[in-house]
Structures are given as structure tokens and as C-alpha cells.
Amino acid sequence: MTALIGAPRDRADGRAKITGTARYSAENDFPGLVYAALVLSDIPAGRVHAIETAQAAKLPGVLKIYTHENAPKAKQQKKEGEVIWRNLALLQDDEVRYDRQPVALVVADTYERAIDAASRVRVTYVKTDAATDFAKADTYIPPETNKGPEVKERGDADAAFASAPVKIDRIYTTPQEHHNPMEPHATVALWKGDDLTVYDATQGVFPTRARLAYTFDLPVEQVHVISPYIGGGFGCKGSVWPHTALAAMAARDLGRPVKLALERPQMFGSVGYRPLTHQRLALGADPSGKLISTIHEVKNNTSMFDLFVEPSTAITRMLYAVPNLRYKQEVARLNFGTPTFMRAPGESSGSFALESAMDELAYEVGVDPLALRLLNYAETDPDEGTPYSSKSLRECYRAAAERFGWSKRSSAPRSMHEGRELIGWGMATSSYPTNRSMAAAYVRIAADGSVIAATGTQELGTGSYTVYAQVAAEALGISPDRVRFELGDTTLPQGPVSGGSQTAASVSPAVRAAALDARDQVLAFASADPKSPLFGATPGGVTVTDGRFALTSDPSKGATYAEILARHPAAAIEGRAEAKPDPEIKKQYAMHAFGVQFAEVRIDADTGMIRVTRMVGAFASGRILNEKLAHSQYIGGMTWAIGMALHEATRTDPRNGRVMNANLSEYLVPVNADVPALEAILIPEEDPYVNPLGVKGIGEIGIVGGAAAIANAVFHATGKRVRDLPIGPDKLV
Ligand code: MOS
């Protein structure tokens, strides 16, 4: 049988999505459902002085207006140690700590009446001084967070840097960026007595359940979270934000189902963003380009009431062999909402600095940028000295360089052009850690041989319905067409948050183990049945192909799942499994996916208009579950890299802490015309250590290094080194 895992199958849910039958959170309706609309603050810091609701409350259809004066009790503060939880503004006090913070919630019988009434609520404030200017804010080293200590050193980085023959010491900056998934956040909440059901656009139904249970002081069993489809997440749906809890609060108080769907401008408020970063990256090297010392000092903004560290130094700690290294992560508190994870949090912003600096070093010592990476190639983890569970970065470099035609590059800046167009070629390394968490699954085989497999995981647009059906089908020895995968529901076996590129590595082993359990139960039943051709067969003496068990010794003797189960008394056979990472193996091996990106830009010499005309990436991420969907993930990440390099920036006004471009008309993301034919080469890689299937994550590595590759191409084209993203014509002419 041809391998089912890896096969480039079409999306199982593709038809449902394009025909509109896939139901997203905001599309759920119930009898008696009412609509909630947020009233948001107009100041970045201070207190609510008074809220005038009388006029709005009198409007037809308005049911209730919640403010800090009448809102039911809810826990705003997160539980200690909950990394993916955020402190929330839930109308529990009169404090305002960022512009666009929820200060009231209006509920009405229609959406239009709710937003109209919300616009008529008058709020007055007592303003206090706001910190909105990062350049003027004090920074401090936060306590240890989820990516290790915030200050660390190996060797003596400063002394080694001071005496290094070649030095690069630069500041790189990246702006705040807002996730803009196609589907804005949305919640529908309803209660039966003290039992809460929530339809929510979330990257984690179980963490959302836990947070809501905590917020309303309920046992988790009384909270049911459902999220079968989400229209993109990228990190902003990885935490619970105020609107979800506020919808649940109002639904309980009113005894009606409540829908709260954010409008696009409200995506730029209380639902997270990538913080801005200010990064000092210093490289000390010998005259050949061999690294002697690396120093990476990062500052990012967080909010006044919560801590988020953008771990930009994470990639610097592990990417190259360098004996002396020091890093530091600092934060500055500003009156903005709390930042959060955004696609490759840390690695994407950090790789812009590191891989730009490596390009600067390559020019400084006169070595080809790719050769410089090979010269500093890490054979073992530079921090711990542990071996890699697998690392195919050399193969990535070779394949992508060859495909791109890198050897034909002339190294001098401004040396390649065509008419008025300056042509630049740049490259950068990609990497992303291999994460994994506990996941559970069941696999049910019905009497007709059809299969339902399930884990309470999520479908972010990544292909979950498709790939886990492939995993179950391969273990069972049947066609994936016979398997339906279910997800996005807390009544299913537990799955982790879909963040940190960990879903495939976590869920696949659980689904596979549950499928093997179900298969073995079916075989055991046949083996015990004197009338079965498989009577007395052992698992080792049998193969399963296309849904039929056959004796290895005599393949003419066998039976299909349906034939065996026809005589089984139960309606279905159910296999169950729980799979979790082994902390010992995690200590013994460094586990990362690796890759490389090459970019070509063409720049109008007079106007500075930049177009990315070609990108070739090559990535090695362990075993690939579906080549077609993996390619989509990679080029999706590369598209994000184009946005990060050239378009995306949240512009805030320091006078009032307000986002000035809070809509897709002004917050620029790449459109089709900005995205050339992208190519991602899938480098085969076997990894016996990361998990039983050898799967590494692919959701985030595609963005890593991409912005640096483009910035390096811009330097090659123009001779201008732009260290401040995004790069626009304004920075070139
Ligand atoms: Mo991803 S930014 O960890 O959702």
C-alpha cells in the first residue's frame, strides 16, 4: 500500500469551506439570541468619571447596558503561572489602561441596534499621564517567563567582542504588528442553569474552557467550548480576551444566548499584537568570518497590567556555533493593550536582527552570505552541547541555493540591474523549535467499517481534518476516505492549544496510538472467533491493506473490518490513547526544524518602489503529513515574511495612544499583486526522537528569516542597509 501519511490529499473540509456550510463561531444562531456591542475607551490612561447610558438605554430593542457599576462579578486577573492567559478588562473597576479598552457593553435584540446604542453611550474620564512613547519609557528585566531566563551568558561575551578583529554592532527595530486573520474574533455564549456553552473562535478549546471556568468560578465540567472552524489564528486566538468573557457574563445575566463579534477595527484593541522590538545585535568575528562573540539585547513593549516578552533572543541562542554569547530581554510598560504571540513570536523578529547582522558581517569580511552560515554551522546545540534529534539544514541550503541560482549572484551591491530596475538577492536561515504537549484521542470503527477519529484540537486553516484522518487511516490500514476526523469540542479527548507549531507533533501520536488500539481490538475479536479465517492470528502474522486483514503466510485468508464487525455485538469498536512527550528525551536532544529562504527584489532606482519577485525556501521539519498542505503552510509563512519586510506596521499616536491605522484599508498586508510565485522545497527528514511519528511543526518556520532575506536583498540591490521594518520607498530614496 502506498504511504498515506505524506500524500498530498485535498482538504477534507475544502468543499464545506467554499460552499459556506462550514459554520464559524459568529454564524451560530439560537432562539432568543441577542447581540452585544462593546463601548471602548477614548483615552489611554485614567479613570472612568461617568457613563451616561440613559439615552442609549431608552432606544428600541436595547436590553441592558453593562458598565463597571453594574457588571456581574468576574475574575480579571490570570491565575499564577498560566503563560497563555492574559489579565483582562471585564468591567470590574473604573480604571483605563489603554485606548480601546472595553468600558461598557450594550446588549440589544439586533446587531444594528446594539452598535447604534453603543455609539450613544457617553463616557467622561479623569485622564492621567500615559506612557505611549517607547523611546521615553523605562525598561526592566522581567522575571523568568516561558522561554527560559531573560539574561544569560556563556563564555565572556563582552570581553570576546571587545577583542574581536571584526565587529558588527547594530540596532534593529521592528514595529508593533497586528494579526489580521480573515475571521475576526467572535463568541456566542449560552447558559443552561449554571452550565455554560461557548462557540468561540479560539486556538484552544480546552484552555478557553479552563479560563472561563476560572473567570466565573465554575468547575471545568460545567463549561463546554465548541470551535470546529476558525478563519486563521496566528496567535491572537491563542488566549482568551475580554469579549469572550463579557459575552458569557451578559448571557448569564440576561438568560439569553449572546453573540459578540468584533468588527475589524476592534481587532486593534484588546486582542493582542506583536510588540515592537528594539534590538542590539553585536557580532564579533575573526577575519574569516568565524564568530567569536554574539550579544543580543532586546527590548519590547508590554502593557501596564500584564507581562509579555517577545523572545527575540531565542533563535540567537541556538542558531550558530559561537563560544561566547550573552543575551538580555527587557520590557517597557506602555499604555497599550497586552501584546501576545504572533506567528513565530520571537523567532520572526529576532531572526530579522540576527540574519541582517550576519549579512552585514558577510560584507565586512568579504565572504558569501551562504558560505558564512556554513562556516558557523552548529553541529550540536551551542547552548547545551546536546546533539540534534535531526538537523538537515545543509541539505536545505544546498537545495534552495541550487533552485534559486545563488551561485550566479555577483556580490557587490548595485551590481545587478535591468534597465531602471535594481536587482537584489538575499538569503537568511530559518529555524523553529519542535514543541509537543499531551494529547488524547479516540478512534471508533463502526460495523460498516467507517471510522470516526477525534481529538479536541483545532482547525486554524492548517488542515487538521485532513492530516489526522490520514494518520488514523495509515494505522488502521484503510482509505482516508473512510475516516472522518472530529475536533474543536471540549467533549472530545483533550488536545493542547494550537500554538507554538505543536499541534501535529502532539495530536498525531495520540491519533495513531488510538487507531492501533482499535485495530488490535478488531483483530483480537477475529482471532478468537473459530468461524473467522483469521482465527488464531496474531498481530505479527497479519497485514491490513485497503481495510482487509490478511494472513501474511497466506494472503488469500482474511477478512475486512466490516466482515469482522458484522458478527461483533457492539455497534462500534473504540480505541483510546493518550500521548505525551518524554522529558528525558527532551533533555538529551535539541529539537528544532530548520530551513532557509532566498529572496529576489526588484527596485525602481528612481522611486524606490520595491517588489519581491521571487522567493525560494527549503525546510526540513521531520516527517510531513501531507505535502500539499505543508507547502501551503510554508508559503503562507513566506507571505507573512513579505508583509513583515515591506508592509506591516501598527502606527500609534503618542499623544493619545491610539492606533491610527486600525483597519485593513490602512494596515497594509500583502495582497496577490505583492506575492510572486513562492516556492517551498520540502526536504525529507527522519527523526526518531521528537515523537513516535517523527513530526516537527510547520506552522511558524515559514516566516522565520524571510524578512531578513528580503532586507538583505534590498541591500544587495541598493547598497542601503535598512534596519528598521517595514522597508518602504521612504527609506530608500
Ligand atoms: Mo502561534 S503565534 O504560537 O499561535
XYZ file of C-alpha atoms and ligand atoms in Angstrom:
737
model
C 0.000 0.000 0.000
C 1.321 3.454 -0.851
C 2.058 5.622 2.142
C -0.994 7.544 3.239
C 0.962 9.795 5.538
C 2.567 12.469 3.428
C 0.214 12.054 0.478
C -0.825 15.435 -0.989
C -4.528 14.927 -0.379
C -7.021 17.742 -0.847
C -8.571 19.281 2.252
C -11.343 17.132 3.672
C -13.167 20.339 4.642
C -12.420 22.231 1.421
C -15.898 21.812 -0.050
C -17.619 22.826 3.198
C -15.492 25.952 3.368
C -16.010 27.147 -0.181
C -19.717 26.367 -0.210
C -20.233 28.152 3.098
C -21.542 25.173 5.031
C -18.574 25.189 7.414
C -20.015 27.087 10.352
C -17.783 29.641 12.062
C -18.434 30.985 15.571
C -20.339 34.128 14.564
C -22.656 32.059 12.348
C -24.293 30.218 15.235
C -27.852 31.281 15.951
C -30.284 30.224 18.623
C -33.871 31.109 19.529
C -33.857 34.259 21.630
C -30.264 35.156 20.710
C -29.329 38.789 21.313
C -26.376 40.902 20.225
C -23.700 42.595 22.260
C -21.578 45.576 21.234
C -18.559 46.974 23.023
C -18.095 50.567 24.104
C -14.365 51.302 24.063
C -12.291 53.876 25.912
C -11.146 57.082 24.221
C -8.169 57.653 26.479
C -5.056 55.546 27.137
C -4.818 56.151 30.901
C -7.055 57.348 33.681
C -10.401 56.547 35.238
C -13.961 56.495 34.052
C -15.574 59.558 35.621
C -19.163 58.916 34.498
C -21.011 56.828 31.974
C -24.225 58.321 30.625
C -26.342 55.379 29.469
C -29.882 56.741 29.842
C -30.323 57.884 26.255
C -28.968 54.660 24.779
C -30.976 52.501 27.185
C -34.239 54.068 26.002
C -33.671 53.096 22.367
C -35.922 50.355 20.978
C -34.613 46.822 21.426
C -31.919 47.682 23.968
C -31.968 45.105 26.766
C -29.206 46.197 29.086
C -26.033 48.221 29.285
C -23.230 46.905 31.445
C -20.610 49.163 32.991
C -18.226 48.790 35.921
C -21.126 49.949 38.115
C -23.469 47.068 37.363
C -21.431 44.280 35.743
C -21.634 40.837 37.408
C -18.502 39.653 39.225
C -15.749 38.015 37.218
C -12.057 37.299 37.855
C -9.986 39.615 35.680
C -6.554 38.558 36.880
C -4.974 35.458 35.412
C -4.000 32.508 37.526
C -0.342 32.435 38.553
C 1.844 30.579 36.078
C -0.673 30.433 33.224
C 1.556 31.508 30.354
C -1.119 31.697 27.665
C -3.566 33.535 29.917
C -3.849 37.313 29.973
C -5.164 39.773 32.517
C -8.457 41.055 31.152
C -10.591 44.185 31.388
C -14.011 42.834 32.390
C -15.830 45.959 33.647
C -14.812 45.207 37.237
C -13.324 48.617 38.002
C -13.147 52.142 36.636
C -9.502 52.072 35.584
C -8.497 52.722 31.977
C -5.087 51.406 30.982
C -5.197 51.567 27.179
C -7.083 53.232 24.404
C -9.911 50.988 23.094
C -10.276 49.159 26.407
C -13.838 47.879 26.920
C -15.655 50.274 29.293
C -19.259 49.219 28.638
C -21.235 46.517 26.868
C -24.587 47.114 25.205
C -26.972 44.248 24.507
C -29.892 44.631 22.090
C -32.227 42.478 20.036
C -30.413 43.142 16.754
C -26.808 43.765 15.827
C -27.653 47.150 14.296
C -29.493 48.315 17.406
C -26.630 47.160 19.596
C -23.948 49.078 17.697
C -26.199 52.133 17.368
C -26.878 52.191 21.103
C -23.187 51.601 21.872
C -22.349 54.687 19.824
C -24.719 56.750 22.007
C -23.200 55.819 25.350
C -21.356 58.900 26.642
C -18.280 58.320 28.784
C -16.309 61.004 30.551
C -12.893 60.381 32.045
C -10.365 61.662 34.506
C -7.174 61.436 32.490
C -3.786 60.652 33.948
C -0.384 60.752 32.308
C 0.019 57.999 29.774
C 3.204 56.261 28.718
C 2.836 55.847 24.973
C 6.317 56.592 23.687
C 8.638 53.605 23.769
C 11.734 55.763 23.353
C 10.940 57.563 26.613
C 9.834 54.526 28.631
C 11.908 52.860 31.343
C 12.839 49.275 30.660
C 13.369 46.491 33.162
C 14.304 42.821 33.134
C 11.151 40.816 33.801
C 11.063 37.653 35.896
C 11.651 34.390 34.067
C 8.927 33.603 31.537
C 8.170 30.725 29.207
C 11.318 30.846 27.097
C 13.939 30.493 29.781
C 15.732 33.119 31.834
C 15.769 36.619 30.436
C 19.503 37.142 30.938
C 22.166 34.568 30.300
C 25.740 34.308 29.230
C 28.106 31.624 28.015
C 31.823 32.390 27.917
C 32.685 36.065 28.295
C 30.794 37.749 25.511
C 31.764 41.365 26.176
C 35.490 40.700 26.533
C 35.480 38.452 23.463
C 33.598 41.079 21.488
C 35.968 43.841 22.586
C 38.993 41.931 21.347
C 37.383 40.527 18.169
C 39.203 41.598 14.962
C 35.893 42.208 13.146
C 32.877 43.799 14.777
C 29.288 44.424 13.753
C 27.247 46.280 16.379
C 23.846 47.492 15.254
C 20.354 48.403 16.375
C 17.460 46.770 14.546
C 13.852 47.666 15.179
C 10.523 46.098 14.336
C 7.155 47.812 14.810
C 4.000 46.647 16.518
C 2.087 44.379 14.163
C -1.486 43.165 14.402
C -2.661 39.708 13.407
C -5.409 40.076 10.880
C -6.936 36.652 10.328
C -9.762 36.666 7.780
C -12.189 35.829 10.582
C -12.267 38.410 13.372
C -12.804 37.115 16.921
C -16.382 36.106 17.693
C -18.218 34.454 20.570
C -21.716 33.072 21.056
C -22.444 32.220 24.699
C -25.451 30.495 26.234
C -26.266 29.082 29.636
C -28.500 26.296 30.894
C -28.669 26.891 34.624
C -25.035 27.046 35.719
C -23.724 25.273 32.617
C -22.044 27.489 30.055
C -21.698 26.686 26.354
C -19.471 28.913 24.240
C -18.924 28.924 20.494
C -15.659 30.767 20.190
C -13.021 31.494 17.568
C -10.186 30.004 19.572
C -6.908 28.211 19.011
C -7.540 26.155 22.126
C -10.932 24.884 23.242
C -9.522 23.334 26.433
C -7.518 26.380 27.564
C -10.570 28.547 26.802
C -12.697 26.231 28.913
C -10.194 26.469 31.777
C -10.048 30.257 31.607
C -13.819 30.705 31.534
C -14.256 28.264 34.411
C -11.719 30.273 36.397
C -13.290 33.607 35.445
C -16.779 32.581 36.600
C -15.666 30.269 39.393
C -17.155 27.116 37.889
C -15.873 23.548 37.696
C -14.473 22.940 34.189
C -17.110 20.237 33.660
C -19.734 22.986 33.568
C -18.107 24.782 30.652
C -18.408 23.491 27.094
C -16.361 25.174 24.361
C -17.008 24.500 20.676
C -14.850 25.678 17.790
C -14.974 23.448 14.713
C -13.524 26.032 12.292
C -11.517 29.168 12.725
C -10.603 31.524 9.929
C -6.960 31.896 10.834
C -5.414 32.498 14.224
C -1.674 33.172 14.053
C -1.547 33.569 17.827
C -4.238 36.174 18.512
C -6.775 33.421 19.163
C -4.353 31.582 21.449
C -5.539 33.402 24.586
C -8.939 34.346 25.936
C -9.627 38.079 25.573
C -12.282 40.299 27.193
C -15.031 39.892 24.585
C -15.372 36.132 25.181
C -15.814 36.500 28.931
C -18.077 39.560 28.519
C -20.394 37.667 26.148
C -20.668 34.849 28.690
C -21.248 37.349 31.515
C -24.125 39.057 29.698
C -25.671 35.760 28.567
C -25.873 34.516 32.133
C -27.259 37.773 33.468
C -29.933 38.087 30.746
C -30.773 34.398 30.484
C -30.441 34.676 26.680
C -27.844 33.497 24.167
C -25.485 36.404 23.411
C -23.402 36.941 20.293
C -20.400 39.260 20.370
C -18.491 39.531 17.098
C -15.640 42.001 16.803
C -15.515 44.412 13.901
C -12.251 44.698 12.002
C -11.160 47.951 13.754
C -11.734 46.216 17.109
C -9.036 43.724 16.135
C -6.653 46.579 17.001
C -7.517 46.893 20.675
C -7.830 44.263 23.354
C -6.975 41.090 21.427
C -3.174 41.236 21.288
C -0.494 42.104 18.738
C 3.220 41.605 18.212
C 5.008 44.141 20.420
C 7.553 46.473 18.928
C 11.153 45.440 19.394
C 14.366 47.375 19.786
C 17.303 45.019 19.349
C 21.029 45.470 19.772
C 22.818 42.733 17.861
C 26.596 42.615 18.091
C 28.743 40.043 16.303
C 32.477 39.665 16.897
C 34.359 37.524 14.387
C 37.794 36.626 13.155
C 38.845 37.897 9.706
C 37.477 34.765 8.039
C 34.032 35.432 9.482
C 34.115 32.801 12.194
C 32.033 34.006 15.106
C 33.796 34.694 18.394
C 31.082 36.518 20.276
C 27.404 37.333 19.960
C 25.479 39.832 22.055
C 21.743 40.227 21.647
C 19.842 42.715 23.800
C 16.144 43.021 23.157
C 13.549 45.414 24.476
C 9.862 45.097 23.732
C 6.789 46.850 24.975
C 4.268 45.250 27.251
C 1.117 46.678 28.815
C 0.648 48.418 32.162
C -1.155 45.456 33.664
C 0.431 42.366 32.181
C 3.738 40.958 31.014
C 4.557 39.698 27.560
C 8.134 39.049 26.468
C 8.800 38.772 22.737
C 11.643 36.224 22.979
C 13.653 37.533 20.045
C 16.884 36.212 21.500
C 15.675 32.603 21.354
C 16.940 31.999 17.838
C 20.249 33.745 18.510
C 20.944 31.375 21.393
C 20.704 28.278 19.209
C 21.423 29.044 15.566
C 25.204 29.326 15.198
C 28.278 27.862 16.837
C 29.696 30.698 18.920
C 31.663 30.183 22.122
C 30.802 33.476 23.785
C 27.234 34.698 23.909
C 25.199 36.992 26.064
C 21.571 37.911 25.754
C 19.125 40.053 27.614
C 15.375 40.531 27.328
C 13.833 43.685 28.735
C 10.374 45.135 28.614
C 8.889 48.613 28.909
C 5.390 49.227 30.176
C 3.191 51.330 27.912
C -0.479 52.260 27.924
C -1.406 49.862 25.164
C -3.259 46.549 25.305
C -1.212 43.486 26.193
C 0.883 42.072 23.327
C 0.772 38.370 22.595
C 2.120 35.530 20.495
C 2.169 36.300 16.784
C 3.389 33.793 14.213
C 6.846 32.677 15.363
C 6.820 35.020 18.369
C 10.478 35.840 18.977
C 11.999 33.914 16.106
C 10.466 36.140 13.419
C 11.543 39.444 14.980
C 14.835 38.048 16.319
C 15.845 36.479 13.010
C 15.420 39.858 11.323
C 18.170 41.234 13.562
C 20.432 38.181 13.620
C 20.223 37.368 9.934
C 20.597 41.000 8.889
C 23.696 41.239 11.094
C 25.094 38.047 9.573
C 24.675 39.639 6.132
C 26.479 42.749 7.351
C 29.289 40.549 8.658
C 29.479 38.712 5.332
C 30.095 42.031 3.544
C 32.514 43.173 6.217
C 34.763 40.118 5.817
C 34.085 39.649 2.098
C 32.577 36.182 2.353
C 29.483 34.967 0.532
C 26.489 35.149 2.926
C 25.689 31.461 2.462
C 29.335 30.463 2.955
C 29.367 32.498 6.176
C 26.434 30.463 7.511
C 28.207 27.220 6.651
C 31.380 28.443 8.327
C 29.436 28.949 11.557
C 27.252 25.868 11.242
C 26.319 24.399 14.637
C 26.908 20.654 14.761
C 25.473 20.412 18.275
C 23.279 22.723 20.288
C 25.547 25.706 21.051
C 23.964 26.338 24.444
C 23.722 22.841 25.911
C 26.146 20.891 23.719
C 23.451 18.281 23.132
C 23.108 16.591 19.745
C 20.228 17.493 17.466
C 17.436 14.949 17.212
C 17.828 15.674 13.499
C 19.135 18.632 11.527
C 19.036 18.846 7.741
C 19.987 22.474 7.354
C 22.900 21.742 4.982
C 20.508 19.912 2.682
C 18.127 22.890 2.861
C 20.933 25.324 1.970
C 22.057 23.156 -0.940
C 18.608 22.527 -2.438
C 17.320 26.092 -2.167
C 20.575 27.713 -3.331
C 20.631 25.466 -6.366
C 16.975 26.094 -7.203
C 17.366 29.854 -6.718
C 20.563 30.039 -8.733
C 22.531 31.632 -5.876
C 25.918 30.779 -7.428
C 25.205 33.260 -10.243
C 24.990 36.153 -7.776
C 27.516 38.961 -8.124
C 28.278 40.036 -4.607
C 28.748 43.808 -4.900
C 25.745 45.990 -4.022
C 24.097 47.637 -7.061
C 25.890 45.213 -9.371
C 22.771 43.601 -10.800
C 20.204 45.588 -12.745
C 17.880 45.577 -15.712
C 17.006 48.964 -17.132
C 15.884 51.224 -14.270
C 15.395 48.239 -12.019
C 17.979 47.369 -9.422
C 18.003 43.657 -8.684
C 18.952 42.239 -5.306
C 19.383 38.725 -3.983
C 19.418 37.975 -0.287
C 19.187 34.954 1.969
C 18.637 34.057 5.608
C 18.390 30.956 7.776
C 15.098 29.799 9.323
C 14.511 27.737 12.405
C 11.730 26.994 14.833
C 11.707 24.769 17.929
C 9.861 21.452 17.925
C 7.249 21.624 20.647
C 4.887 18.967 21.888
C 2.249 18.615 24.621
C -0.070 15.930 25.921
C -2.928 14.967 23.625
C -5.566 12.254 23.749
C -7.697 10.687 21.029
C -10.307 8.077 20.286
C -10.844 6.107 17.104
C -14.219 4.429 16.582
C -14.761 1.800 13.901
C -18.423 1.268 13.045
C -19.923 -2.034 11.901
C -19.739 -0.929 8.251
C -16.021 -0.275 8.602
C -16.315 3.511 8.588
C -14.225 5.391 11.136
C -14.557 8.447 13.327
C -11.335 9.675 14.929
C -11.333 12.601 17.339
C -9.215 14.933 19.449
C -10.305 18.247 20.958
C -7.815 20.107 18.802
C -8.417 22.958 16.361
C -8.572 23.677 12.631
C -6.902 27.040 12.025
C -6.894 26.663 8.276
C -3.898 24.357 8.556
C -5.577 21.101 7.502
C -6.320 19.313 10.777
C -9.384 17.478 9.431
C -7.300 16.091 6.592
C -3.989 15.138 8.148
C -5.265 13.343 11.254
C -7.620 11.292 9.061
C -4.503 10.299 7.114
C -2.689 9.347 10.312
C -5.628 7.213 11.523
C -6.113 5.624 8.104
C -2.490 4.566 7.821
C -2.511 2.957 11.257
C -5.785 1.160 10.511
C -4.785 0.142 7.002
C -7.817 1.705 5.339
C -8.521 4.509 2.887
C -8.621 8.027 4.404
C -11.952 8.424 2.599
C -13.404 6.072 5.216
C -12.206 8.258 8.126
C -13.906 11.342 9.468
C -11.904 13.388 11.953
C -13.676 15.461 14.593
C -12.196 18.301 16.614
C -12.886 21.648 18.273
C -15.056 20.475 21.161
C -14.281 20.015 24.851
C -16.449 16.886 24.997
C -13.741 15.177 22.891
C -10.445 13.836 24.291
C -8.141 16.654 25.330
C -5.814 18.380 22.890
C -3.406 21.265 23.543
C -3.608 24.861 22.377
C -2.718 25.137 18.687
C 0.258 27.366 19.265
C 3.999 27.021 19.045
C 3.625 24.849 15.926
C 2.877 21.933 18.229
C -0.438 20.540 17.019
C 0.781 17.927 14.536
C 3.576 16.752 16.828
C 1.146 16.415 19.739
C -2.049 15.115 18.138
C -0.635 12.678 15.551
C 0.916 10.267 18.076
C -2.355 10.161 20.064
C -4.462 9.501 16.962
C -2.051 6.842 15.764
C -1.977 5.061 19.131
C -5.788 5.135 19.397
C -6.095 3.742 15.862
C -3.647 0.932 16.604
C -5.595 0.133 19.764
C -8.857 -0.075 17.766
C -7.223 -2.163 15.036
C -5.809 -4.606 17.575
C -9.203 -4.953 19.250
C -10.797 -5.857 15.922
C -8.079 -8.379 15.163
C -8.316 -9.889 18.643
C -12.048 -10.390 18.159
C -11.490 -12.130 14.789
C -8.645 -14.174 16.170
C -10.884 -15.515 18.938
C -13.678 -16.396 16.509
C -13.438 -20.049 15.310
C -15.531 -19.163 12.248
C -13.176 -16.402 11.125
C -10.478 -17.026 8.511
C -8.287 -15.090 10.963
C -8.930 -17.491 13.828
C -5.797 -17.739 15.937
C -3.985 -14.964 14.061
C -1.524 -12.758 15.954
C -0.854 -9.074 15.186
C 2.608 -10.020 13.912
C 1.187 -12.527 11.464
C -1.266 -10.202 9.773
C -1.173 -7.242 7.391
C -4.003 -4.771 6.793
C -4.429 -3.282 3.354
C -7.378 -1.333 1.982
C -9.424 -2.266 5.013
C -8.756 -6.017 4.806
C -6.762 -8.081 7.302
C -4.846 -10.928 5.649
C -2.564 -13.635 6.984
C 0.993 -12.888 5.991
C 1.573 -16.597 5.432
C -1.451 -16.920 3.139
C -2.935 -13.616 1.965
C -5.928 -15.426 0.436
C -7.117 -15.958 4.016
C -8.502 -12.786 5.511
C -11.462 -10.558 6.309
C -12.393 -6.888 6.094
C -13.219 -4.658 9.065
C -16.895 -4.786 8.029
C -16.905 -8.573 7.729
C -15.355 -8.994 11.155
C -17.504 -6.398 12.891
C -20.723 -7.768 11.373
C -20.511 -10.502 13.992
C -19.434 -8.204 16.835
C -22.131 -7.487 19.428
C -21.172 -3.812 19.899
C -22.181 -1.051 17.485
C -18.603 0.141 17.241
C -15.108 -0.674 18.420
C -13.371 2.189 20.188
C -9.642 2.619 20.640
C -8.347 5.262 23.017
C -4.929 6.676 23.724
C -3.085 9.462 25.441
C 0.316 10.534 24.155
C 2.797 12.819 25.820
C 6.392 13.912 25.393
C 9.184 12.169 27.276
C 11.057 14.797 29.326
C 14.200 12.617 29.350
C 14.483 12.588 25.545
C 13.803 16.319 25.518
C 16.876 16.752 27.748
C 19.074 14.520 25.594
C 18.381 16.127 22.217
C 17.976 19.609 20.810
C 14.819 19.597 18.725
C 14.269 22.159 16.012
C 13.074 22.423 12.437
C 15.470 24.216 10.093
C 15.260 25.940 6.759
C 16.499 28.733 4.560
C 14.934 31.468 2.476
C 16.260 33.147 -0.649
C 14.610 36.294 -1.980
C 14.885 38.412 -5.096
C 13.758 42.026 -5.110
C 13.493 44.475 -7.960
C 13.592 48.125 -7.005
C 12.832 51.132 -9.169
C 16.038 53.154 -8.992
C 14.166 56.480 -9.130
C 11.108 55.905 -6.958
C 12.392 53.245 -4.577
C 9.351 51.069 -5.221
C 10.189 47.549 -4.063
C 8.758 44.340 -5.406
C 9.647 40.872 -4.206
C 9.811 38.961 -7.467
C 10.931 35.542 -6.298
C 11.341 33.576 -3.109
C 12.648 30.071 -2.705
C 12.582 28.393 0.672
C 13.677 24.933 1.720
C 12.548 23.479 5.014
C 13.229 20.254 6.906
C 10.549 19.659 9.518
C 10.711 15.957 10.133
C 8.027 13.775 8.629
C 5.470 15.609 6.515
C 1.853 14.514 6.988
C 0.550 15.986 3.722
C 2.879 17.519 1.151
C 0.267 19.788 -0.364
C -0.909 21.261 2.935
C 2.664 21.553 4.209
C 3.592 23.542 1.118
C 0.623 25.834 1.850
C 1.854 26.361 5.407
C 5.360 27.219 4.244
C 4.320 29.667 1.532
C 1.776 31.172 3.926
C 4.659 31.901 6.291
C 6.758 33.292 3.447
C 3.863 35.574 2.512
C 3.855 36.814 6.088
C 7.577 37.482 5.722
C 6.849 39.720 2.733
C 4.319 41.593 4.851
C 6.742 41.887 7.740
C 9.531 43.144 5.471
C 7.581 45.608 3.356
C 4.102 46.370 4.649
C 3.021 45.667 8.183
C 3.232 48.313 10.897
C 0.759 49.432 13.505
C 1.027 53.214 13.699
C 0.213 54.720 17.070
C -0.188 58.349 18.027
C 1.920 59.078 21.114
C -0.426 61.923 22.082
C -3.368 59.633 22.768
C -2.034 56.091 22.487
C -4.401 55.346 19.640
C -3.808 53.063 16.692
C -4.048 55.345 13.678
C -4.427 52.640 11.044
C -6.918 50.315 12.684
C -8.427 48.830 9.561
C -7.311 46.812 6.553
C -7.540 49.920 4.374
C -4.566 51.393 6.220
C -2.895 48.489 7.983
C -1.146 47.025 4.961
C -0.834 43.314 4.387
C 0.440 41.695 1.201
C -2.191 41.203 -1.489
C -1.876 38.941 -4.527
C -0.038 41.610 -6.505
C 2.642 41.707 -3.773
C 3.194 37.972 -3.717
C 5.134 36.354 -6.549
C 5.266 32.653 -7.249
C 6.673 31.335 -3.990
C 8.440 28.059 -3.851
C 8.974 25.908 -0.790
C 11.093 22.803 -1.122
C 10.233 20.033 1.309
C 13.463 18.380 2.426
C 12.861 14.787 3.549
C 13.925 14.201 7.135
C 13.568 11.303 9.531
C 13.620 12.000 13.216
C 13.289 9.076 15.613
C 13.272 11.230 18.753
C 10.821 14.131 18.509
C 7.729 11.899 18.740
C 6.634 8.458 17.501
C 5.767 9.859 14.055
C 8.881 11.998 13.655
C 6.747 15.091 13.023
C 8.095 18.600 13.647
C 5.938 21.716 13.382
C 5.498 23.652 10.148
C 3.119 26.479 11.039
C 5.674 29.082 12.009
C 9.059 28.324 10.469
C 7.929 29.733 7.097
C 8.019 33.319 8.349
C 11.358 32.996 10.162
C 14.264 34.620 8.334
C 12.062 35.793 5.481
C 12.106 39.478 6.400
C 15.910 39.398 6.743
C 16.283 37.640 3.380
C 14.272 40.453 1.769
C 16.119 43.198 3.685
C 19.415 41.621 2.641
C 18.211 41.560 -0.971
C 17.314 45.256 -0.663
C 20.875 45.982 0.497
C 22.306 43.950 -2.364
C 20.130 45.841 -4.844
C 20.687 49.350 -3.491
C 23.621 49.419 -1.105
C 21.228 50.769 1.566
C 21.005 48.811 4.768
C 17.554 49.274 6.305
C 17.486 48.147 9.930
C 14.016 49.388 10.728
C 10.975 47.468 9.473
C 8.956 47.785 7.348
C 11.109 48.804 4.381
C 9.372 51.276 2.105
C 10.444 53.666 -0.650
C 10.693 56.389 2.019
C 13.694 54.578 3.481
C 15.421 54.106 0.124
C 15.243 57.455 -1.692
Mo 1.322 30.640 17.387
S 1.962 32.617 17.395
O 2.210 30.088 18.756
O -0.323 30.735 17.675
